[in-house]
Amino acid sequence: MENLIKRTAAIIKGYPPVVALTGSGISAESGIATFRGKGGIWSTYNPEEYATIDAFMQNPARVWKMLKELAHITMEAQPNPAHTALAELEAMGHLSAVITQNIDSLHQRAGSKQVIELHGNNRWLICLKCSKRHRVSQSLIEEIPPLCQCGGILRPEVVFFHESLPHDAYQQAVEKSQQCGCMLVIGSSVQIFPASLMPILARQHDAIIIEINPEESHLTSEVSDIFIEGKAGDILPRIVEEIKRLSP
Ligand code: APR
């Protein structure tokens, strides 16, 4: 393990620009559940009933039951050492961007500046009738579905299944993936397209792929150059410490 940390630190220093692709696993240590597997959000809420745009339009109150629960958990969660380590890497000039599938804003709250949100965010709600944006708050989502002053139903600025990704975020993610010298894939099962395309694009452009996850993904044997088995909150701070040791 120590050896892998040292190799990773040397690669991060030697193959700029470095980008990170993150998934829900990076926020697991902040108390936010991942999506798949035991205890995952999709084991409580069937995504066909709770996460598609059709399900939302047909029954906003039902979908808001899940969204409200997630919003409360997110508002109470704090960034963990993995988020902080990525923010520190960026501040040190060793990370050019975080491409995230997460909607929880914990990267930004940890201090990351260049964050590309592929699946939107749950900080903002938009009125389906007049398009006014509202900053989310406990009081706004007390009654569900939450309503705008105009009477329209509010939806979160997240990407539901069967919706397109925000165009600019997608374009930026593709560019960063094609241009990077190294991609860190952290806390994602990398199963959802087109986020799953990013490590493939990076690899096709000769980037080194380093995966950090307690479990292997379908990338591990075919795409990743290095697999570090462990929790992001344990591994990332150790990588940052090693980089500091290399360049005091
Ligand atoms: N540190 C790092 N990785 C972890 C940790 C941890 N502490 N805990 C769990 N993981 C890993 C799991 O091993 C798994 O590979 O996080 C991954 C979580 O995978 P998923 O639940 O599939 O979540 P994610 O990859 O983020 O899903 C992508 O799917 O449903 C959609 O829109 C949703 O953005 C989400 C997308």
PDB file of C-alpha atoms and ligand atoms in Angstrom, residues 22-29 33-37 40 42 47 51 82 101-103 119 159 161 186-192 195 211-217 230-233, ligand 1:
ATOM      1  CA  THR A  22     -15.675  11.317  -8.165  1.00  0.00           C
ATOM      2  CA  GLY A  23     -18.794   9.377  -7.215  1.00  0.00           C
ATOM      3  CA  SER A  24     -20.927   8.869  -4.168  1.00  0.00           C
ATOM      4  CA  GLY A  25     -18.247   6.774  -2.406  1.00  0.00           C
ATOM      5  CA  ILE A  26     -16.212   9.910  -1.696  1.00  0.00           C
ATOM      6  CA  SER A  27     -19.105  11.243   0.396  1.00  0.00           C
ATOM      7  CA  ALA A  28     -19.777   7.926   2.175  1.00  0.00           C
ATOM      8  CA  GLU A  29     -17.504   8.957   5.050  1.00  0.00           C
ATOM      9  CA  ALA A  33     -25.241   6.685   1.381  1.00  0.00           C
ATOM     10  CA  THR A  34     -23.957   5.443  -1.972  1.00  0.00           C
ATOM     11  CA  PHE A  35     -26.478   4.344  -4.614  1.00  0.00           C
ATOM     12  CA  ARG A  36     -25.813   0.680  -5.322  1.00  0.00           C
ATOM     13  CA  GLY A  37     -25.109  -2.308  -3.142  1.00  0.00           C
ATOM     14  CA  GLY A  40     -27.558   1.959  -1.126  1.00  0.00           C
ATOM     15  CA  TRP A  42     -31.543   2.430  -4.775  1.00  0.00           C
ATOM     16  CA  PRO A  47     -35.031   4.426  -9.348  1.00  0.00           C
ATOM     17  CA  ALA A  51     -35.396   8.953 -10.085  1.00  0.00           C
ATOM     18  CA  ALA A  82     -11.077  13.036   1.086  1.00  0.00           C
ATOM     19  CA  GLN A 101     -21.375  12.802 -10.309  1.00  0.00           C
ATOM     20  CA  ASN A 102     -22.356  13.985  -6.831  1.00  0.00           C
ATOM     21  CA  ILE A 103     -25.026  16.593  -6.202  1.00  0.00           C
ATOM     22  CA  HIS A 119     -25.467  15.424 -12.505  1.00  0.00           C
ATOM     23  CA  VAL A 159     -30.294  15.421 -13.570  1.00  0.00           C
ATOM     24  CA  PHE A 161     -32.632   9.496 -15.306  1.00  0.00           C
ATOM     25  CA  ILE A 186     -12.531   7.948  -6.705  1.00  0.00           C
ATOM     26  CA  GLY A 187     -15.548   6.322  -5.052  1.00  0.00           C
ATOM     27  CA  SER A 188     -17.576   5.396  -8.119  1.00  0.00           C
ATOM     28  CA  SER A 189     -18.753   2.105  -9.550  1.00  0.00           C
ATOM     29  CA  VAL A 190     -18.485   3.946 -12.917  1.00  0.00           C
ATOM     30  CA  GLN A 191     -21.635   2.319 -14.284  1.00  0.00           C
ATOM     31  CA  ILE A 192     -23.601   5.366 -15.409  1.00  0.00           C
ATOM     32  CA  ALA A 195     -19.738   9.763 -16.658  1.00  0.00           C
ATOM     33  CA  GLU A 211      -8.613   4.155  -9.036  1.00  0.00           C
ATOM     34  CA  ILE A 212      -9.272   4.582  -5.316  1.00  0.00           C
ATOM     35  CA  ASN A 213     -12.092   2.421  -3.984  1.00  0.00           C
ATOM     36  CA  PRO A 214     -12.591  -0.284  -1.321  1.00  0.00           C
ATOM     37  CA  GLU A 215     -13.997  -2.490  -4.128  1.00  0.00           C
ATOM     38  CA  GLU A 216     -12.952  -3.203  -7.677  1.00  0.00           C
ATOM     39  CA  SER A 217     -15.050  -1.806 -10.536  1.00  0.00           C
ATOM     40  CA  GLY A 230      -9.304   1.526   0.471  1.00  0.00           C
ATOM     41  CA  LYS A 231     -11.482   4.353   1.649  1.00  0.00           C
ATOM     42  CA  ALA A 232     -10.980   7.714  -0.025  1.00  0.00           C
ATOM     43  CA  GLY A 233     -10.776   9.454   3.371  1.00  0.00           C
TER      44      GLY A 233
HETATM   45  N1  APR B   1     -14.213   5.585  -0.358  1.00  0.00           N
HETATM   46  C1  APR B   1     -14.153   5.339  -1.694  1.00  0.00           C
HETATM   47  N2  APR B   1     -15.080   4.630  -2.349  1.00  0.00           N
HETATM   48  C2  APR B   1     -16.109   4.128  -1.649  1.00  0.00           C
HETATM   49  C3  APR B   1     -16.244   4.330  -0.243  1.00  0.00           C
HETATM   50  C4  APR B   1     -15.236   5.095   0.394  1.00  0.00           C
HETATM   51  N3  APR B   1     -15.250   5.341   1.713  1.00  0.00           N
HETATM   52  N4  APR B   1     -17.381   3.709   0.162  1.00  0.00           N
HETATM   53  C5  APR B   1     -17.927   3.139  -0.927  1.00  0.00           C
HETATM   54  N5  APR B   1     -17.174   3.387  -2.022  1.00  0.00           N
HETATM   55  C6  APR B   1     -17.406   2.987  -3.415  1.00  0.00           C
HETATM   56  C7  APR B   1     -18.150   1.674  -3.637  1.00  0.00           C
HETATM   57  O1  APR B   1     -17.264   0.566  -3.544  1.00  0.00           O
HETATM   58  C8  APR B   1     -18.695   1.860  -5.027  1.00  0.00           C
HETATM   59  O2  APR B   1     -17.752   1.471  -6.018  1.00  0.00           O
HETATM   60  O3  APR B   1     -18.242   3.953  -4.001  1.00  0.00           O
HETATM   61  C9  APR B   1     -18.876   3.380  -5.139  1.00  0.00           C
HETATM   62  C10 APR B   1     -20.315   3.832  -5.156  1.00  0.00           C
HETATM   63  O4  APR B   1     -20.912   3.367  -6.332  1.00  0.00           O
HETATM   64  P1  APR B   1     -22.424   3.695  -6.696  1.00  0.00           P
HETATM   65  O5  APR B   1     -23.306   3.437  -5.521  1.00  0.00           O
HETATM   66  O6  APR B   1     -22.748   2.990  -7.958  1.00  0.00           O
HETATM   67  O7  APR B   1     -22.428   5.290  -6.892  1.00  0.00           O
HETATM   68  P2  APR B   1     -21.900   6.168  -8.096  1.00  0.00           P
HETATM   69  O8  APR B   1     -20.825   5.486  -8.856  1.00  0.00           O
HETATM   70  O9  APR B   1     -21.623   7.512  -7.548  1.00  0.00           O
HETATM   71  O10 APR B   1     -23.201   6.231  -9.012  1.00  0.00           O
HETATM   72  C11 APR B   1     -23.189   7.064 -10.147  1.00  0.00           C
HETATM   73  O11 APR B   1     -25.492   6.624 -10.444  1.00  0.00           O
HETATM   74  O12 APR B   1     -27.722   6.457  -9.870  1.00  0.00           O
HETATM   75  C12 APR B   1     -26.742   7.272 -10.324  1.00  0.00           C
HETATM   76  O13 APR B   1     -26.975   9.558 -10.354  1.00  0.00           O
HETATM   77  C13 APR B   1     -26.529   8.524  -9.521  1.00  0.00           C
HETATM   78  O14 APR B   1     -24.538   9.912  -9.551  1.00  0.00           O
HETATM   79  C14 APR B   1     -25.031   8.601  -9.332  1.00  0.00           C
HETATM   80  C15 APR B   1     -24.522   7.641 -10.395  1.00  0.00           C
END
